[in-house]
Amino acid sequence: MSELWFTEKQTEHFGITIRVNQTLHTEQTEFQKLDMVETEEWGNMLLLDGMVMTTVRDEFVYHEMVSHVPLFTHPHPEKILVVGGGDGGVIREVIKHPSVQKAVLVDIDGKVIEYSKKFLPEIAGKLDDPRVNVQVDDGFMHIANSENEYDVIIVDSTEPVGPAVNLFTKGFYAGIAKALKEDGIFVAQTDNPWFKADLIQNVFRDVKEIFPITHLYTANIPTYPSGLWTFTIGSKKYDPLKVDESRFTELETKYYTKELHFAAFVLPKFVKDIIGE
Amino acid sequence: MSELWFTEKQTEHFGITIRVNQTLHTEQTEFQKLDMVETEEWGNMLLLDGMVMTTVRDEFVYHEMVSHVPLFTHPHPEKILVVGGGDGGVIREVIKHPSVQKAVLVDIDGKVIEYSKKFLPEIAGKLDDPRVNVQVDDGFMHIANSENEYDVIIVDSTEPVGPAVNLFTKGFYAGIAKALKEDGIFVAQTDNPWFKADLIQNVFRDVKEIFPITHLYTANIPTYPSGLWTFTIGSKKYDPLKVDESRFTELETKYYTKELHFAAFVLPKFVKDIIGE
């Protein structure tokens, strides 16, 4: 048949377009539109509500950077919670750390987990690890019901539309602080500074009011809007900028390095301006 | 009329798409296809041979990073050569440095200069500065005819197709070394590591064989392929990683900071692997 191109309008006036070999699965789940497609450039790709969530070729950037920065900052991360992240990529990175004894994944949409296992095995393949506990549930409620329980919480959500809208509220960050142990750390993906400056500014302000140590860091993700993604880290005790050299053990990575751990926090001036630093 | 969208296929199977309000000018010059369009998301935008060269909204990243890294590395840059760069953005940044006495711009295509002055005044506005000497000429030949003349040479070329093909050859880098003074520095834009790993690898190897100090650094440019752009720097004497703190004077920038000067050289692991570091 003719060429198929998927186009994501990342803003009203700008987008990316990706050649699609075939659609592997498409479904309106209870929560969102789910498409799994095979692309030539990026390998298999998961779309939720028409937005690129992850691709086999570039997923390593996001998953390594959202995981290893907090897990190397914490001196002995044992119990980890991942909110969202049904594709399993964060879990795969988290359990690379030998100190991790239990990793709980709470995704509201079981279909994301099901079809990631089927079509993204390179990403989802560690969801069956014995240290991993997968729950199909509301992450907001899971947080609300947890207290003093986790060393690290990673919020791997979609954009603040649809099921993830509660995950960008100050109440949610307060709940996270409660769910963390007294020396816990949390990270959330917080979109890009070119098109979502307001979101970054608001989240950073909210997190900073709750956590004594708050920083923003970035990574390059080609299939995400602008290619420059931000992560907001809130920590009760350990500063990601003051991690001792001896803490960095060897892990197999394709993006993260211990030098980049620090460099990722050095922000372009216009991004510093967004968060008032 | 209906919506117009310009799509650049950045690879055979991937691209960006940008809504265009109107075409301001379109012309087949002696050297390339030139389009100047007005976009909603990025402001006015220059295309050469169908590739985005610069947009009013994100041009500052490229122009600051290709200019200030070498100019702050050199302790007293006085005479600068820009090869290509007819839009004038590099010149605008270069002459922010008070030490600069003369900045020569050699672009092979006078039409780029003419229409940048007309439609990109925010970028091209400093081409008439008394310290600037604009020459419509072949940069390769200008380099071949120069000896021991420049403190800094910046190669702001298009991709290695069309008129710029000679600007990615080892002979050209050897010519640059000859055209530089004995403590000179040069920088070239060297595309992106996601789709052009071979190009980066080859240029880096060639430059390293000629210059004792060779490094790669990156910046995020949303309208360029993958959003992650690389620059290769070759230096005879001064190391960009060993710039003394006192060298950094205040300049008005939107991306570059003295902290980012160093952080930009900290590469993702897969990029380090490309250049064998």
XYZ file of C-alpha atoms in Angstrom:
554
model
C 0.000 0.000 0.000
C 0.977 3.656 -0.060
C 3.247 5.279 2.508
C 1.673 5.878 5.915
C 2.898 8.776 8.025
C 1.855 9.434 11.609
C 1.958 13.115 12.515
C 1.883 14.345 16.108
C 0.982 17.999 16.434
C 3.186 18.777 19.409
C 1.786 22.291 19.461
C -1.003 23.858 17.447
C 1.530 24.874 14.810
C 4.391 22.367 15.011
C 4.839 18.637 14.972
C 6.843 15.587 14.030
C 5.978 13.128 11.325
C 7.044 9.490 11.330
C 6.718 6.883 8.636
C 4.704 3.904 9.826
C 5.166 0.434 8.388
C 2.086 -0.999 10.054
C -0.298 -0.601 12.939
C 0.153 -3.442 15.430
C -2.740 -2.640 17.724
C -5.204 0.177 18.247
C -7.794 0.472 20.991
C -9.757 2.951 23.041
C -9.016 1.737 26.566
C -10.990 2.764 29.608
C -8.641 5.719 29.981
C -7.077 6.710 26.684
C -6.527 5.961 23.014
C -3.738 3.401 22.646
C -1.879 2.805 19.391
C 1.069 0.526 18.913
C 2.763 1.013 15.550
C 5.850 -0.259 13.795
C 8.028 2.535 12.387
C 11.056 2.426 10.159
C 13.089 5.079 11.952
C 12.292 4.395 15.598
C 11.224 0.748 15.765
C 7.993 -0.115 17.550
C 6.323 2.904 19.106
C 3.601 3.407 21.721
C 1.163 6.296 21.319
C -1.314 7.385 23.976
C -3.975 9.891 22.954
C -1.977 10.515 19.789
C 1.242 11.427 21.615
C 4.505 9.498 21.329
C 5.145 7.829 24.673
C 8.107 5.678 23.840
C 9.979 4.181 20.913
C 12.362 1.255 20.894
C 15.184 3.339 19.429
C 15.264 6.356 21.738
C 13.548 5.099 24.916
C 16.843 4.577 26.684
C 17.357 8.292 27.195
C 14.168 8.892 29.134
C 14.262 5.661 31.109
C 17.901 5.950 32.134
C 17.712 9.608 33.063
C 14.511 9.433 35.107
C 15.860 6.401 37.005
C 19.602 6.624 37.554
C 19.735 10.240 38.680
C 17.584 9.617 41.794
C 18.828 6.061 42.374
C 22.478 7.098 42.412
C 21.621 10.122 44.553
C 20.091 7.911 47.251
C 22.872 6.018 49.081
C 20.902 2.771 49.508
C 17.644 2.703 47.527
C 15.747 -0.446 48.440
C 12.045 0.125 47.868
C 10.980 2.018 44.764
C 7.604 3.149 43.461
C 6.956 3.934 39.813
C 3.696 5.785 39.129
C 2.617 5.261 35.519
C 5.370 3.760 33.418
C 3.318 0.779 32.253
C 5.717 0.218 29.371
C 8.195 -1.095 31.943
C 11.208 0.959 30.877
C 11.730 2.647 34.241
C 11.406 -0.682 36.056
C 14.068 -2.173 33.774
C 16.513 0.588 34.751
C 15.566 0.657 38.439
C 16.319 -3.022 38.998
C 19.773 -2.612 37.497
C 20.665 -1.218 40.925
C 21.677 -4.169 43.127
C 20.417 -2.471 46.312
C 16.818 -2.489 45.054
C 14.794 -5.165 46.800
C 11.301 -4.230 45.717
C 10.002 -2.114 42.835
C 6.267 -1.404 42.740
C 4.710 -0.240 39.500
C 1.255 1.316 39.648
C -0.257 2.139 36.270
C -3.916 2.997 35.933
C -4.190 1.392 32.513
C -3.592 -2.348 32.342
C -3.785 -2.233 28.564
C -0.547 -0.244 28.414
C 1.189 -3.000 30.352
C -0.414 -5.761 28.294
C 0.501 -4.356 24.899
C 3.948 -3.192 25.965
C 4.752 -6.746 27.010
C 3.510 -7.963 23.633
C 5.068 -5.392 21.302
C 7.874 -3.723 23.307
C 9.626 -6.704 24.907
C 12.992 -4.871 24.945
C 11.358 -2.285 27.213
C 8.801 -4.277 29.193
C 10.807 -7.487 29.567
C 11.685 -6.953 33.228
C 8.119 -6.507 34.488
C 8.118 -10.194 35.432
C 11.258 -9.930 37.571
C 10.629 -11.378 41.059
C 11.525 -8.038 42.698
C 8.791 -6.276 40.703
C 5.195 -5.882 41.886
C 2.870 -4.664 39.127
C -0.456 -3.134 40.166
C -3.163 -1.876 37.836
C -4.457 0.936 39.969
C -4.788 4.687 40.434
C -1.354 6.074 41.293
C -2.877 9.092 42.994
C -4.803 6.843 45.396
C -1.808 4.556 45.905
C 0.229 7.569 46.982
C -2.591 8.821 49.215
C -2.636 5.465 50.996
C 1.140 5.133 51.459
C 3.158 6.513 54.356
C 6.868 6.458 55.092
C 7.280 3.569 52.701
C 9.473 4.325 49.698
C 13.080 5.375 49.202
C 12.497 6.669 45.698
C 9.279 7.528 43.853
C 9.385 8.074 40.093
C 6.410 9.665 38.366
C 6.472 8.447 34.783
C 3.196 9.968 33.665
C 1.648 11.129 30.437
C 0.972 14.814 29.889
C -1.382 16.575 32.320
C -4.438 15.781 30.237
C -6.631 12.716 30.625
C -5.759 10.221 33.368
C -2.597 12.036 34.498
C -4.142 15.403 35.324
C -4.045 14.758 39.109
C -0.349 13.911 38.908
C 0.608 17.549 38.338
C -1.039 19.002 41.449
C 0.519 20.254 44.656
C -1.657 17.840 46.614
C -0.045 14.968 44.764
C 3.468 16.187 45.585
C 2.477 16.531 49.250
C 1.219 12.951 49.114
C 4.506 11.852 47.620
C 6.406 13.513 50.444
C 4.274 11.556 52.913
C 4.705 8.272 51.020
C 8.488 8.668 51.010
C 10.698 7.718 53.913
C 12.348 10.559 55.819
C 15.306 10.563 53.448
C 13.314 9.834 50.283
C 13.655 11.298 46.801
C 11.156 11.770 44.032
C 11.406 12.615 40.338
C 8.728 13.532 37.816
C 8.936 14.111 34.099
C 7.932 17.736 33.551
C 7.707 18.264 29.804
C 9.759 20.735 27.758
C 10.822 24.348 28.239
C 10.090 25.542 24.696
C 6.339 24.935 24.706
C 5.459 24.247 28.338
C 7.331 26.854 30.333
C 4.290 27.530 32.542
C 3.967 23.886 33.517
C 7.647 23.654 34.472
C 7.438 26.874 36.442
C 4.335 25.794 38.358
C 5.559 22.293 39.166
C 8.961 23.586 40.245
C 7.385 26.144 42.554
C 5.029 23.544 44.081
C 7.748 20.951 44.601
C 10.102 23.537 46.083
C 7.501 24.462 48.689
C 7.390 20.844 49.854
C 10.927 19.484 49.426
C 14.019 21.147 50.914
C 16.130 20.153 47.897
C 14.600 20.797 44.469
C 16.351 20.798 41.110
C 15.549 20.621 37.413
C 17.553 18.579 34.932
C 17.296 17.834 31.224
C 17.918 15.186 28.598
C 17.669 15.042 24.809
C 14.747 12.914 23.582
C 14.347 13.248 19.795
C 10.730 12.043 19.604
C 9.485 14.347 22.381
C 8.494 17.962 21.702
C 11.558 20.221 21.150
C 13.955 17.345 21.848
C 14.745 18.829 25.273
C 12.971 17.144 28.161
C 12.937 18.221 31.792
C 12.748 16.278 35.021
C 11.993 17.823 38.390
C 13.602 16.201 41.402
C 12.504 16.779 44.982
C 14.577 15.346 47.814
C 14.261 15.386 51.586
C 17.910 14.858 52.448
C 20.268 13.870 49.635
C 21.361 16.446 47.056
C 21.781 15.039 43.523
C 24.503 17.655 42.974
C 26.539 16.381 45.929
C 26.725 12.684 45.217
C 30.018 11.195 46.293
C 32.148 9.767 43.504
C 32.272 6.376 45.241
C 28.505 6.025 44.955
C 28.659 5.573 41.165
C 28.968 1.892 40.413
C 29.187 0.577 36.884
C 25.863 0.021 35.141
C 25.271 -0.703 31.496
C 23.815 2.479 30.005
C 23.625 4.199 26.629
C 22.984 7.773 27.741
C 23.643 8.204 31.478
C 27.178 8.570 32.756
C 28.325 9.784 36.132
C 29.658 12.948 34.519
C 26.334 13.552 32.778
C 24.566 13.043 36.131
C 25.934 16.436 37.125
C 26.020 18.125 33.717
C 22.300 17.439 33.191
C 21.565 19.953 35.957
C 23.424 22.761 34.182
C 20.566 24.532 32.450
C 20.446 26.843 29.454
C 19.862 30.417 30.571
C 16.265 30.604 29.314
C 15.450 27.445 31.283
C 17.037 28.863 34.447
C 14.886 31.928 33.927
C 11.728 29.775 33.774
C 12.346 28.398 37.266
C 13.720 31.664 38.603
C 17.259 30.428 39.246
C -6.817 30.097 2.298
C -6.362 26.646 3.813
C -3.626 25.782 6.296
C -0.148 25.476 4.825
C 2.347 23.126 6.455
C 6.018 22.861 5.527
C 7.456 19.407 6.167
C 11.190 18.733 6.270
C 12.069 15.079 5.920
C 15.077 15.065 8.219
C 15.660 11.430 7.356
C 13.959 9.197 4.823
C 11.430 8.184 7.471
C 11.201 11.077 9.945
C 10.623 14.788 9.837
C 9.200 17.925 11.348
C 6.179 19.811 10.126
C 5.642 23.519 10.660
C 2.589 25.643 9.945
C 3.389 28.429 7.528
C 1.445 31.680 7.471
C 2.943 32.885 4.214
C 5.917 32.567 1.920
C 7.948 35.771 1.958
C 10.404 34.902 -0.789
C 11.372 31.881 -2.822
C 14.195 31.621 -5.326
C 16.620 29.213 -6.914
C 19.923 31.026 -6.362
C 23.129 30.185 -8.176
C 23.880 27.676 -5.411
C 20.718 26.453 -3.715
C 16.966 26.730 -3.279
C 16.188 29.578 -0.893
C 12.831 29.953 0.859
C 11.953 32.555 3.441
C 8.672 31.813 5.185
C 6.675 33.246 8.054
C 5.633 30.626 10.604
C 3.340 30.853 13.593
C 5.462 28.801 15.991
C 8.987 29.898 15.107
C 8.646 33.322 13.505
C 10.358 33.964 10.189
C 12.377 31.006 8.977
C 15.104 30.503 6.368
C 15.178 27.275 4.376
C 18.029 26.221 2.075
C 17.413 23.248 -0.184
C 14.339 22.466 1.893
C 16.206 22.299 5.215
C 15.584 24.614 8.147
C 18.637 26.843 8.529
C 17.427 29.249 11.152
C 14.260 30.564 12.782
C 13.776 33.758 14.711
C 12.572 31.917 17.808
C 15.297 29.322 18.327
C 18.294 30.763 16.438
C 19.897 32.019 19.620
C 20.938 28.528 20.670
C 23.015 27.772 17.610
C 24.477 31.235 17.226
C 25.460 31.631 20.861
C 26.922 28.155 21.213
C 28.975 28.171 18.029
C 30.388 31.616 18.901
C 30.889 32.022 22.634
C 32.527 28.667 23.298
C 35.557 29.419 21.079
C 35.582 33.156 21.785
C 35.687 32.686 25.539
C 38.280 29.924 25.137
C 40.656 32.253 23.299
C 42.123 34.768 25.770
C 42.122 37.711 23.347
C 40.226 37.030 20.117
C 40.715 39.960 17.792
C 40.318 38.783 14.215
C 37.532 36.324 13.450
C 36.488 34.536 10.259
C 32.999 33.141 9.738
C 32.653 30.751 6.789
C 29.034 30.579 5.660
C 26.659 32.116 8.153
C 25.140 34.575 5.681
C 22.149 35.059 7.983
C 24.467 37.085 10.232
C 23.640 35.354 13.522
C 27.199 34.270 14.269
C 28.509 37.730 13.454
C 25.986 39.260 15.879
C 27.302 37.058 18.694
C 30.980 37.391 17.759
C 30.983 41.183 17.970
C 29.478 41.067 21.449
C 33.064 40.338 22.516
C 34.791 43.690 23.088
C 38.201 42.309 22.101
C 37.042 41.613 18.544
C 38.428 44.192 16.144
C 37.565 42.611 12.841
C 35.045 39.937 11.861
C 35.137 38.694 8.278
C 32.124 36.831 6.903
C 32.579 34.828 3.717
C 29.380 33.317 2.352
C 29.267 31.902 -1.148
C 25.651 32.931 -1.657
C 24.936 36.657 -1.591
C 21.221 35.972 -1.781
C 21.272 34.462 1.728
C 22.761 37.688 3.033
C 20.367 39.871 1.033
C 17.182 38.122 2.153
C 18.329 37.637 5.738
C 18.840 41.389 5.995
C 15.356 41.900 4.604
C 13.375 39.265 6.520
C 15.533 38.343 9.536
C 16.642 41.757 10.833
C 16.880 40.450 14.427
C 19.526 38.012 13.193
C 21.256 39.876 10.359
C 21.113 43.367 11.884
C 24.796 43.508 12.809
C 26.181 42.737 9.369
C 26.584 46.482 8.815
C 28.668 46.984 11.959
C 31.921 48.828 11.117
C 34.010 45.926 12.486
C 32.359 43.514 10.055
C 33.651 42.774 6.564
C 31.156 40.838 4.443
C 32.474 39.016 1.390
C 30.413 37.052 -1.101
C 32.970 34.437 -1.978
C 33.974 30.793 -1.766
C 34.947 30.049 1.849
C 37.122 27.136 0.777
C 39.191 29.421 -1.457
C 39.313 32.170 1.170
C 40.769 29.664 3.616
C 43.214 28.370 1.003
C 44.498 31.918 0.471
C 44.828 32.830 4.154
C 47.844 32.208 6.344
C 48.491 32.916 10.015
C 45.699 35.446 9.987
C 42.784 34.582 12.280
C 42.380 34.003 16.003
C 39.106 32.139 15.616
C 37.469 30.554 12.558
C 33.818 29.489 12.753
C 32.413 27.244 10.048
C 28.683 27.908 9.929
C 27.887 25.782 6.918
C 24.896 23.951 5.546
C 24.895 20.156 5.442
C 27.598 18.448 3.357
C 25.486 18.486 0.226
C 25.465 21.244 -2.384
C 27.796 24.195 -1.892
C 29.136 23.040 1.499
C 30.481 19.656 0.447
C 34.113 20.854 0.466
C 33.724 22.202 3.992
C 33.663 18.700 5.478
C 36.985 17.505 4.064
C 40.305 16.970 5.783
C 41.938 19.309 3.273
C 39.663 22.069 4.434
C 40.577 21.521 8.083
C 44.259 21.578 7.154
C 43.641 24.874 5.373
C 41.930 26.214 8.471
C 44.931 25.282 10.588
C 47.134 27.252 8.184
C 44.770 30.227 8.138
C 44.741 30.389 11.937
C 47.431 32.067 13.982
C 49.699 29.812 16.018
C 47.277 29.876 18.953
C 44.091 29.830 16.884
C 40.839 27.942 17.436
C 38.211 26.698 15.041
C 34.687 25.373 15.416
C 32.396 23.719 12.897
C 28.778 22.630 13.186
C 28.804 18.867 12.741
C 25.168 17.760 12.605
C 23.461 15.336 15.006
C 24.450 12.020 16.582
C 21.126 10.215 16.031
C 21.129 10.280 12.231
C 24.647 11.370 11.269
C 26.977 9.387 13.499
C 29.315 8.622 10.584
C 29.750 12.273 9.734
C 30.593 13.186 13.330
C 33.014 10.293 13.602
C 34.813 11.175 10.368
C 35.075 14.897 11.065
C 36.263 14.289 14.616
C 38.963 11.894 13.422
C 40.123 14.317 10.717
C 40.204 17.333 13.020
C 42.012 15.358 15.717
C 44.767 14.463 13.271
C 45.396 18.154 12.633
C 44.698 19.930 15.941
C 46.350 18.968 19.244
C 43.176 19.812 21.188
C 39.914 18.449 19.777
C 36.552 18.207 21.509
C 32.890 17.718 20.688
C 30.094 19.636 22.382
C 26.318 19.773 22.015
C 23.326 22.074 22.244
C 19.552 21.609 21.978
C 18.098 23.084 18.783
C 14.409 22.154 18.432
C 14.107 22.781 14.686
C 17.215 20.756 13.789
C 17.102 16.970 13.360
C 16.820 15.116 16.697
C 17.038 18.378 18.655
C 20.633 17.552 19.643
C 23.280 19.378 17.636
C 27.026 18.851 17.761
C 29.949 21.210 17.290
C 33.514 20.089 16.753
C 36.224 22.354 18.103
C 39.874 22.154 17.100
C 42.407 24.266 18.940
C 46.168 24.747 18.626
C 46.855 25.904 22.148
C 43.878 26.808 24.359
C 41.689 24.067 25.818
C 37.986 24.977 26.033
C 37.760 22.738 29.104
C 40.459 24.714 30.923
C 39.212 28.259 30.565
C 39.982 30.354 33.594
C 36.961 31.646 35.504
C 38.181 35.238 35.117
C 37.930 34.994 31.355
C 34.116 34.891 31.435
C 32.823 38.427 31.190
C 29.130 39.225 31.230
C 27.404 39.035 27.855
C 23.701 39.113 27.159
C 22.737 35.572 26.187
C 19.644 33.374 26.261
C 21.289 29.935 26.161
C 25.017 30.161 26.870
C 26.263 30.504 30.427
C 29.758 29.984 31.733
C 28.590 26.837 33.528
C 27.035 25.513 30.320
C 30.313 26.248 28.513
C 31.769 23.263 30.360
C 28.629 21.123 30.684
C 28.091 21.181 26.915
C 31.214 19.028 26.546
C 29.836 16.291 28.800
C 28.443 13.879 26.236
C 25.817 11.154 26.449
C 27.452 7.750 26.398
C 26.312 6.863 22.874
C 27.831 10.121 21.605
C 31.123 9.441 23.386
C 31.107 6.044 21.698
C 30.711 7.670 18.269
C 33.936 9.621 18.677
C 35.715 6.823 20.514
C 36.106 8.640 23.833
